Each structure stands twice: as C-alpha cells, then as structure tokens.
PDB file of C-alpha atoms and ligand atoms in Angstrom:
ATOM      1  CA  UNK A   1      25.160 -36.821  62.416  1.00 98.00           C
ATOM      2  CA  UNK A   2      22.905 -34.210  61.475  1.00 98.00           C
ATOM      3  CA  UNK A   3      22.964 -30.670  63.262  1.00 98.00           C
ATOM      4  CA  UNK A   4      20.146 -28.280  63.091  1.00 98.00           C
ATOM      5  CA  UNK A   5      20.849 -24.852  64.592  1.00 98.00           C
ATOM      6  CA  UNK A   6      17.967 -22.970  65.926  1.00 98.00           C
ATOM      7  CA  UNK A   7      17.758 -19.333  66.642  1.00 97.00           C
ATOM      8  CA  UNK A   8      16.457 -20.043  70.228  1.00 97.00           C
ATOM      9  CA  UNK A   9      14.999 -22.449  72.450  1.00 97.00           C
ATOM     10  CA  UNK A  10      11.534 -22.210  71.033  1.00 98.00           C
ATOM     11  CA  UNK A  11      12.716 -23.022  67.807  1.00 98.00           C
ATOM     12  CA  UNK A  12      14.753 -25.892  69.038  1.00 98.00           C
ATOM     13  CA  UNK A  13      11.813 -27.519  70.583  1.00 98.00           C
ATOM     14  CA  UNK A  14       9.681 -27.038  67.530  1.00 98.00           C
ATOM     15  CA  UNK A  15      12.351 -28.427  65.499  1.00 98.00           C
ATOM     16  CA  UNK A  16      12.784 -31.783  67.943  1.00 98.00           C
ATOM     17  CA  UNK A  17       9.057 -31.965  68.229  1.00 98.00           C
ATOM     18  CA  UNK A  18       8.834 -32.246  64.520  1.00 98.00           C
ATOM     19  CA  UNK A  19      11.344 -35.174  64.137  1.00 98.00           C
ATOM     20  CA  UNK A  20       9.562 -37.025  67.065  1.00 98.00           C
ATOM     21  CA  UNK A  21       6.051 -36.202  65.609  1.00 98.00           C
ATOM     22  CA  UNK A  22       7.335 -37.785  62.119  1.00 98.00           C
ATOM     23  CA  UNK A  23       8.492 -40.663  64.232  1.00 98.00           C
ATOM     24  CA  UNK A  24       4.893 -41.326  65.919  1.00 98.00           C
ATOM     25  CA  UNK A  25       3.172 -40.712  62.655  1.00 98.00           C
ATOM     26  CA  UNK A  26       5.139 -43.292  60.438  1.00 98.00           C
ATOM     27  CA  UNK A  27       5.106 -45.766  63.243  1.00 98.00           C
ATOM     28  CA  UNK A  28       2.434 -45.238  65.723  1.00 98.00           C
ATOM     29  CA  UNK A  29       3.456 -48.139  67.991  1.00 98.00           C
ATOM     30  CA  UNK A  30       6.873 -46.458  68.413  1.00 98.00           C
ATOM     31  CA  UNK A  31       9.142 -47.273  71.627  1.00 98.00           C
ATOM     32  CA  UNK A  32      10.337 -43.778  72.601  1.00 98.00           C
ATOM     33  CA  UNK A  33      13.219 -43.268  74.745  1.00 98.00           C
ATOM     34  CA  UNK A  34      12.301 -40.047  76.727  1.00 98.00           C
ATOM     35  CA  UNK A  35      14.563 -37.671  78.680  1.00 98.00           C
ATOM     36  CA  UNK A  36      14.238 -35.154  81.607  1.00 97.00           C
ATOM     37  CA  UNK A  37      15.853 -31.991  82.402  1.00 95.00           C
ATOM     38  CA  UNK A  38      14.882 -28.536  81.350  1.00 96.00           C
ATOM     39  CA  UNK A  39      16.048 -28.922  77.784  1.00 98.00           C
ATOM     40  CA  UNK A  40      12.998 -31.221  76.537  1.00 98.00           C
ATOM     41  CA  UNK A  41      10.379 -29.351  78.515  1.00 98.00           C
ATOM     42  CA  UNK A  42       9.604 -27.267  75.334  1.00 98.00           C
ATOM     43  CA  UNK A  43       9.718 -30.093  73.110  1.00 98.00           C
ATOM     44  CA  UNK A  44       6.997 -32.131  75.170  1.00 98.00           C
ATOM     45  CA  UNK A  45       4.866 -28.852  75.243  1.00 98.00           C
ATOM     46  CA  UNK A  46       4.912 -28.705  71.411  1.00 98.00           C
ATOM     47  CA  UNK A  47       3.637 -32.621  71.324  1.00 98.00           C
ATOM     48  CA  UNK A  48       0.987 -31.611  73.673  1.00 98.00           C
ATOM     49  CA  UNK A  49       0.001 -28.706  71.410  1.00 98.00           C
ATOM     50  CA  UNK A  50       0.005 -30.987  68.463  1.00 98.00           C
ATOM     51  CA  UNK A  51      -2.000 -33.791  70.241  1.00 98.00           C
ATOM     52  CA  UNK A  52      -4.535 -31.193  71.197  1.00 98.00           C
ATOM     53  CA  UNK A  53      -5.181 -30.242  67.520  1.00 98.00           C
ATOM     54  CA  UNK A  54      -5.639 -33.695  66.616  1.00 98.00           C
ATOM     55  CA  UNK A  55      -2.292 -34.277  64.838  1.00 97.00           C
ATOM     56  CA  UNK A  56      -0.845 -36.862  67.079  1.00 98.00           C
ATOM     57  CA  UNK A  57      -2.083 -39.944  68.763  1.00 98.00           C
ATOM     58  CA  UNK A  58       0.104 -41.596  71.396  1.00 98.00           C
ATOM     59  CA  UNK A  59      -2.293 -44.335  72.249  1.00 98.00           C
ATOM     60  CA  UNK A  60      -0.008 -47.188  70.828  1.00 98.00           C
ATOM     61  CA  UNK A  61       3.277 -45.558  72.050  1.00 98.00           C
ATOM     62  CA  UNK A  62       5.478 -47.129  74.551  1.00 98.00           C
ATOM     63  CA  UNK A  63       8.038 -44.900  76.538  1.00 98.00           C
ATOM     64  CA  UNK A  64      10.962 -45.782  78.634  1.00 98.00           C
ATOM     65  CA  UNK A  65      12.627 -43.160  80.446  1.00 98.00           C
ATOM     66  CA  UNK A  66      16.427 -42.701  80.771  1.00 98.00           C
ATOM     67  CA  UNK A  67      16.897 -42.188  84.192  1.00 98.00           C
ATOM     68  CA  UNK A  68      15.449 -41.819  87.780  1.00 98.00           C
ATOM     69  CA  UNK A  69      17.329 -40.867  90.942  1.00 98.00           C
ATOM     70  CA  UNK A  70      17.584 -43.601  93.674  1.00 98.00           C
ATOM     71  CA  UNK A  71      15.285 -42.902  96.885  1.00 97.00           C
ATOM     72  CA  UNK A  72      12.680 -40.858  95.193  1.00 97.00           C
ATOM     73  CA  UNK A  73       9.178 -42.177  94.939  1.00 97.00           C
ATOM     74  CA  UNK A  74       7.226 -41.462  91.902  1.00 97.00           C
ATOM     75  CA  UNK A  75       5.089 -39.262  93.550  1.00 96.00           C
ATOM     76  CA  UNK A  76       7.804 -37.054  94.851  1.00 96.00           C
ATOM     77  CA  UNK A  77       7.802 -33.984  92.617  1.00 94.00           C
ATOM     78  CA  UNK A  78      11.669 -33.860  92.297  1.00 95.00           C
ATOM     79  CA  UNK A  79      11.449 -37.636  90.760  1.00 97.00           C
ATOM     80  CA  UNK A  80      11.939 -38.160  86.909  1.00 97.00           C
ATOM     81  CA  UNK A  81       8.475 -40.289  86.994  1.00 98.00           C
ATOM     82  CA  UNK A  82       6.756 -37.231  88.367  1.00 98.00           C
ATOM     83  CA  UNK A  83       8.279 -35.041  85.724  1.00 98.00           C
ATOM     84  CA  UNK A  84       7.123 -37.006  82.845  1.00 98.00           C
ATOM     85  CA  UNK A  85       3.512 -36.985  84.376  1.00 98.00           C
ATOM     86  CA  UNK A  86       3.679 -33.445  84.678  1.00 98.00           C
ATOM     87  CA  UNK A  87       5.344 -32.560  81.241  1.00 98.00           C
ATOM     88  CA  UNK A  88       4.219 -35.116  78.912  1.00 98.00           C
ATOM     89  CA  UNK A  89       1.952 -38.095  79.947  1.00 98.00           C
ATOM     90  CA  UNK A  90      -0.969 -36.674  81.849  1.00 98.00           C
ATOM     91  CA  UNK A  91      -1.517 -34.207  78.749  1.00 98.00           C
ATOM     92  CA  UNK A  92      -1.795 -37.163  75.931  1.00 98.00           C
ATOM     93  CA  UNK A  93      -3.441 -40.130  75.449  1.00 98.00           C
ATOM     94  CA  UNK A  94      -0.568 -42.403  76.193  1.00 98.00           C
ATOM     95  CA  UNK A  95      -1.464 -45.490  78.309  1.00 98.00           C
ATOM     96  CA  UNK A  96       0.166 -45.391  81.636  1.00 98.00           C
ATOM     97  CA  UNK A  97       0.609 -49.098  81.437  1.00 98.00           C
ATOM     98  CA  UNK A  98       3.025 -48.537  78.624  1.00 98.00           C
ATOM     99  CA  UNK A  99       5.240 -45.650  80.223  1.00 98.00           C
ATOM    100  CA  UNK A 100       8.456 -47.405  82.072  1.00 98.00           C
ATOM    101  CA  UNK A 101      11.123 -46.019  84.021  1.00 98.00           C
ATOM    102  CA  UNK A 102      13.638 -47.544  86.634  1.00 98.00           C
ATOM    103  CA  UNK A 103      12.096 -47.809  90.212  1.00 98.00           C
ATOM    104  CA  UNK A 104      13.826 -45.196  92.489  1.00 98.00           C
ATOM    105  CA  UNK A 105      12.788 -47.165  95.626  1.00 98.00           C
ATOM    106  CA  UNK A 106      13.836 -50.546  94.415  1.00 98.00           C
ATOM    107  CA  UNK A 107      14.778 -52.551  97.527  1.00 97.00           C
ATOM    108  CA  UNK A 108      17.350 -54.756  95.373  1.00 98.00           C
ATOM    109  CA  UNK A 109      18.984 -52.210  92.880  1.00 98.00           C
ATOM    110  CA  UNK A 110      20.917 -54.782  91.035  1.00 98.00           C
ATOM    111  CA  UNK A 111      17.809 -56.755  90.223  1.00 98.00           C
ATOM    112  CA  UNK A 112      16.077 -53.744  89.192  1.00 98.00           C
ATOM    113  CA  UNK A 113      18.889 -52.656  86.737  1.00 98.00           C
ATOM    114  CA  UNK A 114      18.572 -56.347  85.251  1.00 98.00           C
ATOM    115  CA  UNK A 115      14.762 -55.907  85.263  1.00 98.00           C
ATOM    116  CA  UNK A 116      15.033 -52.695  83.303  1.00 98.00           C
ATOM    117  CA  UNK A 117      17.582 -53.864  80.876  1.00 98.00           C
ATOM    118  CA  UNK A 118      15.580 -56.883  80.140  1.00 98.00           C
ATOM    119  CA  UNK A 119      12.200 -54.821  79.642  1.00 98.00           C
ATOM    120  CA  UNK A 120      13.846 -52.668  76.956  1.00 98.00           C
ATOM    121  CA  UNK A 121      15.313 -55.743  75.282  1.00 98.00           C
ATOM    122  CA  UNK A 122      11.835 -57.167  75.344  1.00 98.00           C
ATOM    123  CA  UNK A 123      10.406 -54.142  73.522  1.00 98.00           C
ATOM    124  CA  UNK A 124      12.616 -54.906  70.727  1.00 98.00           C
ATOM    125  CA  UNK A 125      14.800 -51.867  71.520  1.00 98.00           C
ATOM    126  CA  UNK A 126      14.100 -48.047  71.310  1.00 98.00           C
ATOM    127  CA  UNK A 127      12.968 -46.519  68.193  1.00 98.00           C
ATOM    128  CA  UNK A 128      13.806 -42.976  68.930  1.00 98.00           C
ATOM    129  CA  UNK A 129      15.720 -41.630  71.851  1.00 98.00           C
ATOM    130  CA  UNK A 130      15.539 -37.994  72.817  1.00 98.00           C
ATOM    131  CA  UNK A 131      18.553 -36.919  74.784  1.00 98.00           C
ATOM    132  CA  UNK A 132      19.205 -33.830  76.899  1.00 98.00           C
ATOM    133  CA  UNK A 133      23.321 -33.368  77.550  1.00 98.00           C
ATOM    134  CA  UNK A 134      24.932 -32.929  80.728  1.00 96.00           C
ATOM    135  CA  UNK A 135      27.287 -29.859  81.288  1.00 95.00           C
ATOM    136  CA  UNK A 136      29.923 -32.392  81.652  1.00 95.00           C
ATOM    137  CA  UNK A 137      28.725 -34.311  78.480  1.00 97.00           C
ATOM    138  CA  UNK A 138      26.931 -36.979  80.167  1.00 97.00           C
ATOM    139  CA  UNK A 139      23.879 -38.469  78.569  1.00 98.00           C
ATOM    140  CA  UNK A 140      21.125 -40.108  80.776  1.00 97.00           C
ATOM    141  CA  UNK A 141      23.385 -40.324  83.964  1.00 96.00           C
ATOM    142  CA  UNK A 142      26.295 -42.078  82.244  1.00 97.00           C
ATOM    143  CA  UNK A 143      28.745 -39.834  83.940  1.00 95.00           C
ATOM    144  CA  UNK A 144      32.328 -39.399  82.124  1.00 96.00           C
ATOM    145  CA  UNK A 145      34.914 -41.872  83.313  1.00 94.00           C
ATOM    146  CA  UNK A 146      37.429 -44.247  82.509  1.00 92.00           C
ATOM    147  CA  UNK A 147      34.870 -46.830  81.287  1.00 94.00           C
ATOM    148  CA  UNK A 148      30.911 -46.592  80.252  1.00 96.00           C
ATOM    149  CA  UNK A 149      28.553 -49.156  81.606  1.00 96.00           C
ATOM    150  CA  UNK A 150      26.624 -50.736  79.025  1.00 97.00           C
ATOM    151  CA  UNK A 151      23.633 -51.663  80.599  1.00 98.00           C
ATOM    152  CA  UNK A 152      21.061 -50.187  83.266  1.00 98.00           C
ATOM    153  CA  UNK A 153      22.972 -49.505  86.175  1.00 97.00           C
ATOM    154  CA  UNK A 154      23.098 -47.277  89.658  1.00 97.00           C
ATOM    155  CA  UNK A 155      25.391 -44.408  89.228  1.00 96.00           C
ATOM    156  CA  UNK A 156      27.009 -42.275  91.876  1.00 95.00           C
ATOM    157  CA  UNK A 157      26.601 -38.908  90.645  1.00 94.00           C
ATOM    158  CA  UNK A 158      29.526 -36.286  89.844  1.00 92.00           C
ATOM    159  CA  UNK A 159      29.593 -33.418  92.162  1.00 94.00           C
ATOM    160  CA  UNK A 160      29.107 -31.200  89.224  1.00 92.00           C
ATOM    161  CA  UNK A 161      26.021 -32.803  88.204  1.00 93.00           C
ATOM    162  CA  UNK A 162      24.650 -32.536  91.573  1.00 95.00           C
ATOM    163  CA  UNK A 163      25.462 -28.960  91.433  1.00 93.00           C
ATOM    164  CA  UNK A 164      23.783 -28.575  88.017  1.00 90.00           C
ATOM    165  CA  UNK A 165      20.731 -30.358  89.244  1.00 92.00           C
ATOM    166  CA  UNK A 166      20.484 -28.378  92.355  1.00 93.00           C
ATOM    167  CA  UNK A 167      18.522 -25.870  90.853  1.00 90.00           C
ATOM    168  CA  UNK A 168      15.514 -27.931  90.819  1.00 89.00           C
ATOM    169  CA  UNK A 169      15.781 -28.739  94.675  1.00 93.00           C
ATOM    170  CA  UNK A 170      15.496 -26.705  97.708  1.00 92.00           C
ATOM    171  CA  UNK A 171      19.143 -27.145  98.365  1.00 92.00           C
ATOM    172  CA  UNK A 172      22.306 -29.352  96.912  1.00 94.00           C
ATOM    173  CA  UNK A 173      22.003 -31.568  99.975  1.00 94.00           C
ATOM    174  CA  UNK A 174      18.449 -32.532  98.740  1.00 93.00           C
ATOM    175  CA  UNK A 175      19.868 -33.732  95.435  1.00 95.00           C
ATOM    176  CA  UNK A 176      20.297 -37.506  95.794  1.00 97.00           C
ATOM    177  CA  UNK A 177      23.551 -39.012  95.375  1.00 97.00           C
ATOM    178  CA  UNK A 178      22.710 -42.023  93.291  1.00 97.00           C
ATOM    179  CA  UNK A 179      20.796 -42.557  90.128  1.00 97.00           C
ATOM    180  CA  UNK A 180      19.536 -45.228  88.162  1.00 98.00           C
ATOM    181  CA  UNK A 181      20.350 -44.701  84.327  1.00 98.00           C
ATOM    182  CA  UNK A 182      19.826 -46.447  81.283  1.00 98.00           C
ATOM    183  CA  UNK A 183      23.151 -47.833  80.169  1.00 97.00           C
ATOM    184  CA  UNK A 184      25.069 -46.801  76.865  1.00 98.00           C
ATOM    185  CA  UNK A 185      24.081 -49.769  74.877  1.00 98.00           C
ATOM    186  CA  UNK A 186      20.287 -48.967  74.824  1.00 97.00           C
ATOM    187  CA  UNK A 187      20.874 -45.426  73.949  1.00 98.00           C
ATOM    188  CA  UNK A 188      23.302 -46.538  71.249  1.00 98.00           C
ATOM    189  CA  UNK A 189      21.301 -49.158  69.860  1.00 98.00           C
ATOM    190  CA  UNK A 190      18.021 -46.864  69.343  1.00 98.00           C
ATOM    191  CA  UNK A 191      17.253 -46.737  65.822  1.00 98.00           C
ATOM    192  CA  UNK A 192      17.080 -42.764  65.915  1.00 98.00           C
ATOM    193  CA  UNK A 193      18.525 -40.369  68.438  1.00 98.00           C
ATOM    194  CA  UNK A 194      17.594 -36.611  69.160  1.00 98.00           C
ATOM    195  CA  UNK A 195      19.612 -34.775  71.122  1.00 98.00           C
ATOM    196  CA  UNK A 196      18.469 -31.005  72.459  1.00 98.00           C
ATOM    197  CA  UNK A 197      20.777 -28.491  73.828  1.00 98.00           C
ATOM    198  CA  UNK A 198      20.489 -24.975  74.329  1.00 98.00           C
ATOM    199  CA  UNK A 199      22.291 -22.110  75.958  1.00 98.00           C
ATOM    200  CA  UNK A 200      25.698 -20.939  76.389  1.00 97.00           C
ATOM    201  CA  UNK A 201      26.314 -23.404  79.342  1.00 96.00           C
ATOM    202  CA  UNK A 202      26.121 -26.382  77.103  1.00 98.00           C
ATOM    203  CA  UNK A 203      28.652 -25.124  74.425  1.00 98.00           C
ATOM    204  CA  UNK A 204      31.609 -26.967  75.866  1.00 98.00           C
ATOM    205  CA  UNK A 205      29.692 -30.104  76.162  1.00 98.00           C
ATOM    206  CA  UNK A 206      28.085 -29.866  72.608  1.00 98.00           C
ATOM    207  CA  UNK A 207      31.482 -29.277  71.314  1.00 98.00           C
ATOM    208  CA  UNK A 208      32.697 -32.438  72.721  1.00 98.00           C
ATOM    209  CA  UNK A 209      29.775 -34.189  71.644  1.00 98.00           C
ATOM    210  CA  UNK A 210      30.089 -33.205  67.978  1.00 98.00           C
ATOM    211  CA  UNK A 211      33.974 -32.291  67.380  1.00 98.00           C
ATOM    212  CA  UNK A 212      35.749 -33.857  70.435  1.00 98.00           C
ATOM    213  CA  UNK A 213      37.614 -37.153  70.686  1.00 98.00           C
ATOM    214  CA  UNK A 214      35.421 -40.293  71.094  1.00 98.00           C
ATOM    215  CA  UNK A 215      35.982 -41.128  74.724  1.00 97.00           C
ATOM    216  CA  UNK A 216      34.096 -42.473  77.787  1.00 97.00           C
ATOM    217  CA  UNK A 217      35.149 -38.925  79.527  1.00 97.00           C
ATOM    218  CA  UNK A 218      32.655 -37.232  77.150  1.00 98.00           C
ATOM    219  CA  UNK A 219      29.806 -39.937  76.882  1.00 98.00           C
ATOM    220  CA  UNK A 220      28.032 -37.626  74.261  1.00 98.00           C
ATOM    221  CA  UNK A 221      31.047 -37.992  72.144  1.00 98.00           C
ATOM    222  CA  UNK A 222      30.000 -41.752  71.322  1.00 98.00           C
ATOM    223  CA  UNK A 223      26.911 -40.217  69.310  1.00 98.00           C
ATOM    224  CA  UNK A 224      29.539 -39.601  66.693  1.00 98.00           C
ATOM    225  CA  UNK A 225      29.494 -43.215  66.013  1.00 97.00           C
ATOM    226  CA  UNK A 226      25.800 -43.495  65.402  1.00 98.00           C
ATOM    227  CA  UNK A 227      24.479 -43.393  62.070  1.00 97.00           C
ATOM    228  CA  UNK A 228      20.981 -41.761  62.565  1.00 98.00           C
ATOM    229  CA  UNK A 229      21.693 -38.754  65.071  1.00 98.00           C
ATOM    230  CA  UNK A 230      19.945 -35.273  64.859  1.00 98.00           C
ATOM    231  CA  UNK A 231      21.253 -32.754  67.192  1.00 98.00           C
ATOM    232  CA  UNK A 232      18.938 -29.956  67.572  1.00 98.00           C
ATOM    233  CA  UNK A 233      20.964 -26.746  69.436  1.00 98.00           C
ATOM    234  CA  UNK A 234      20.392 -23.318  69.589  1.00 98.00           C
ATOM    235  CA  UNK A 235      22.863 -20.602  68.506  1.00 97.00           C
ATOM    236  CA  UNK A 236      24.484 -20.266  71.925  1.00 98.00           C
ATOM    237  CA  UNK A 237      25.073 -23.928  72.720  1.00 98.00           C
ATOM    238  CA  UNK A 238      26.584 -24.121  69.319  1.00 98.00           C
ATOM    239  CA  UNK A 239      28.859 -21.346  69.618  1.00 98.00           C
ATOM    240  CA  UNK A 240      32.203 -23.293  70.003  1.00 98.00           C
ATOM    241  CA  UNK A 241      31.197 -25.841  67.338  1.00 98.00           C
ATOM    242  CA  UNK A 242      30.501 -23.188  64.941  1.00 98.00           C
ATOM    243  CA  UNK A 243      34.446 -22.217  65.329  1.00 97.00           C
ATOM    244  CA  UNK A 244      35.157 -25.671  63.461  1.00 97.00           C
ATOM    245  CA  UNK A 245      32.130 -26.448  61.566  1.00 97.00           C
ATOM    246  CA  UNK A 246      29.729 -23.492  59.799  1.00 95.00           C
ATOM    247  CA  UNK A 247      26.478 -24.082  60.136  1.00 96.00           C
ATOM    248  CA  UNK A 248      24.026 -22.117  58.135  1.00 94.00           C
ATOM    249  CA  UNK A 249      20.705 -23.779  59.343  1.00 95.00           C
ATOM    250  CA  UNK A 250      21.657 -27.441  59.305  1.00 96.00           C
ATOM    251  CA  UNK A 251      24.426 -29.569  58.292  1.00 97.00           C
ATOM    252  CA  UNK A 252      25.269 -33.284  58.010  1.00 97.00           C
ATOM    253  CA  UNK A 253      28.760 -34.258  59.076  1.00 96.00           C
TER     254      UNK A 253
HETATM  255  C1  LIG B 301      20.319 -34.396  84.068  1.00 66.88           C
HETATM  256  C2  LIG B 301      19.494 -35.776  83.244  1.00 66.88           C
HETATM  257  C3  LIG B 301      19.948 -35.812  81.965  1.00 66.88           C
HETATM  258  C4  LIG B 301      19.639 -34.407  81.321  1.00 66.88           C
HETATM  259  C5  LIG B 301      20.680 -33.409  81.888  1.00 66.88           C
HETATM  260  C6  LIG B 301      20.833 -32.048  81.182  1.00 66.88           C
HETATM  261  O1  LIG B 301      21.527 -34.850  84.954  1.00 66.88           O
HETATM  262  N1  LIG B 301      19.654 -37.070  83.982  1.00 66.88           N
HETATM  263  O2  LIG B 301      19.008 -36.526  81.479  1.00 66.88           O
HETATM  264  O3  LIG B 301      19.889 -34.569  79.906  1.00 66.88           O
HETATM  265  O4  LIG B 301      20.410 -33.419  83.083  1.00 66.88           O
HETATM  266  O5  LIG B 301      19.696 -31.311  82.079  1.00 66.88           O
HETATM  267  P1  LIG B 301      19.147 -29.915  81.399  1.00 66.88           P
HETATM  268  O6  LIG B 301      18.378 -30.269  80.142  1.00 66.88           O
HETATM  269  O7  LIG B 301      18.347 -29.358  82.499  1.00 66.88           O
HETATM  270  O8  LIG B 301      20.418 -29.003  81.486  1.00 66.88           O
END
C-alpha cells in the first residue's frame, strides 16, 4: 500500500487525478471503476481540466460505477447516475454507451445484481478502481458486518450511512434505505485501487483501513491485502494513522 499525504483537498484531488491520468494514458481503453460522494469531486474536476487542455482522451474508456440507490431513476438528481453525468461524463468525450451503473429502478433486484456482476466479468474486470471511504469504513456500499458479499448485491444501508449521506438530501427521510453495490470481489480484483479520503471525519475510518485488524467489520481494511493500492489523503484524514506510521510526503507499507 502506498500512502500519499496531501496538505489539503485540492492537493489530494490533483494527486489522485495524476494516478488516474497515468492509467488512461498508458491504457487508453481502460475499464475504470468510479465512485460517487463528495471525496472524488475534485479529482473529477481535475481530470476534466486536463481533458479540456487536450491532455486526456476518454473516447475508449469504459466506466463501471460502484453503487446506486434503489428506487432512484437516473434523472433523479440524487441518483449516482445523475452525479456521474454532472461531475464527469457530460464534460469529457466518454461514450455514454460505455458508462455502466446498477439500475436503481430494476424490477428484479436479484437479476440486476447478476447482470452487473456478469457485466464486470465480461469486461475483463477493472483496471483501476477509485474509492471513497465511508465514515464507518465502508467501500462502495459494502457495509460493516459479520460477512462481506463478494458479488453485486442489494444492501440495507446502516443508520450511520443514511445519516452521513442525508446531507445531500432535503431530509434524512428522503435517503433511500437500500442500495445496489458492487461486491468486494470485483473491487479487490481491480488491478489498481485508488482510495481518496479527506477531512477529520474520515480519520478513524482511514486508521481502520490502513492500520486496523483486517475484518468485515471494517470493509476498507481488506485493502491491506491488495498489492496495488494508493491511498491519497489529506493531513486531517491521516491524523490517527500518523500516530502509528510517520509519513513525510509518501510512504509504502
Ligand atoms: C457513500 C458512497 C461511497 C462513498 C462514501 C463516502 O456512501 N456509497 O461510495 O465513498 O459515501 O462519501 P463522501 O466522499 O461523500 O464522504
């Protein structure tokens, strides 16, 4: 695991975008696993900026998103499909036919999970997976629990997640109670993983991710088992980790 310490969110975003750019340049037809939430927004902005300068080409890229709320249509402005259009897809030359996400309105959720799992398998897996970090150390919507599901599945969201994500909705009641998420297997089989985390609210989860016991009670801790993970985080998010692992600018552990 390589950890990069950024002084703030802007530096974190630039660094993460750098790694993603390298992937796109070296393999223009990469399968990118993408994430939503506030953490990757700056990274997407930076990628758009470099695209506008002519430095990046998304024309051969395939995107598979981690998760989607159940019950939200793609044109609902709280859906993750909408988020991706808003924050990345509509600003670059990615082919919309190559942008995939679970169907929040699927009538048969079980069949939708199988479809999405098979889709990722059919693409040959993920070249680079971008991840945010839930305050309870979830990745995608793989919530802490006794066991982790390996394939795409429907999750009952934890109260803490509903609370954390309610900041994007008019009220807590409006946050969907269920979501589809890519399973842990597709994430862990990604050939490269980039996790972004910023702010003090992520310090505990990031500590569990980097230094904690490997446990399904902290899904992000599984990343310790992956051999090509970049954690890009700001000083505030790394504050607890740094009590155990001194980090100048970057460190490989
Ligand atoms: C959500 C998403 C995750 C995301 C996490 C953190 O629950 N399902 O994919 O990483 O929240 O979000 P944020 O970056 O807004 O803190």
